[in-house]
Amino acid sequence: MDVDAFVLAHRPTWDRLEQLLKRRRHLTGAEVDELVDLYQRVSTHLSMVRSASGDNVLVGRLSGLVARARSAVTGAHAPLWRDFIRFWTVSFPVVAYQARRWWLGAAVGFFIVVVAIALWVSGNPEVQSTIGTPSEIEELVNNDFASYYSENPAASFGLQVWVNNAWVAAQCVVFAILLGIPIPYILFQNAANLGVIAGLMFDADKGGLFLGLLTPHGLIELTAVFLAAAAGMRLGWSVVSPGDRPRGQVLAERGRAVISVAGGLVVVLLVAGLIESLVTPSPLPTFVRIAIGVAAEIAFLAYVFHFGRRAAKAGETGDLDDAPDVVPTG
C-alpha cells in the first residue's frame, strides 16, 4: 500500500468525520446519517491499513477516530440477524482462512505421528504386549472398536461425541491463553492414541473396517481440531513475531479472533457428532458412508476458502471489535 497516496485520497473523509464528531450534539438528521456512513467508511479504511501497512501512527489515528465515532452512534445497533450473518460470512471463515498454514501444519504433524506409531505397533508383539493382553487386544479389534459406534442410542451417543470432540477443541482454544505452548502435546496425545488403534486394527487385517468407521466423521472432526489448534498456536506465535505492528495490538486482535473460532467450531463439531452417531453406525454401504464424510469435508473447506478469502481481501481480520455495530444507511 502506498500510504501517502492512501492518506491523500481519504483525508477529506477523515476530516469530515472529525468535524461531525466535534458537533455531534447539534447535528441535523441528515448529518447523523452522514456520521454513520462515514464511521463505516473509516472502519473499512482502518481494516485496510491494519492488513496492508505497518504505519503505526496512521493505525493509531484511525483507531481513535473509529472509537470516537462508535461511541457517538451508540444506540443504533444493527439487528441481531446482521451479526449472525456477519459471523458466518466474515468473522469465523476469515480467521480459519488466515490460519490455513498453521492448520495444514498441524494436520501434517498429526498424521506423521499417527503413521509412525501405527507402523511401530503393527507387527511388533513386544510393543503390543505393553498395550494389553492378547485377549484384550482381540476383544478391541473384533468387537469393541465397531460396537463403540452402535452400542448406545443415536441421540445420547451423538451428544457424547459432540461433548468429547468439543472438549479437545476447547482445550486447544483455552490453551491459547498460555500462548499455545501446550497445544502440540494435546495433538500428540490424540495422534498417539489413534496411531495405536490403527496399528492394532491393521495388524489384525481390520484396516478396512477401521477406515470405514473412522473416515465418515473423522475428516471434519479432525479438521475442526486442527483449526482450533491453529488458532491457539498462531496467537502464541504473534508474541514471538508480531510483524510491523505493536505486539500488544496483534495479540489482542488475534485473541479476539480466537473467540470467533470457538463459536464456529461449536457448530462444526455438532455436524461431526451427527455424522458419527447417525451415519457411521448406519447400515449404509461403506462407500456411501465415506462419501457423506468426504462431502461434508469438501463443503466445509469450500465454505472457509470462499468466504474467508473474500473477507481477507476486504481487509477483515475476524477481530470482533471491528464488527460494525450500526444499521447501514444509504
XYZ file of C-alpha atoms in Angstrom, residues 14 24 26-27 45 51 75 88 108-109 127 136 143 159 162 186 256 263-264 269 285-286 297 320 322:
25
model
C -11.465 11.605 7.985
C -22.254 15.614 17.475
C -26.031 19.577 17.416
C -26.322 17.512 14.238
C -10.076 2.203 5.983
C -3.743 -5.515 6.936
C -27.656 3.010 20.390
C -20.759 -16.887 9.453
C 0.695 -32.908 8.619
C 2.399 -33.256 12.011
C 5.022 -53.264 21.827
C -7.833 -57.678 25.415
C -15.747 -56.162 18.997
C -24.330 -35.800 22.442
C -20.085 -33.769 20.497
C -2.502 -32.298 23.137
C -10.478 -11.788 19.995
C -18.043 -20.089 18.348
C -17.804 -21.529 14.849
C -18.285 -30.296 15.829
C -22.642 -49.345 2.305
C -19.165 -48.293 3.347
C -15.358 -32.051 4.456
C -14.827 -8.904 16.944
C -14.093 -4.494 14.006
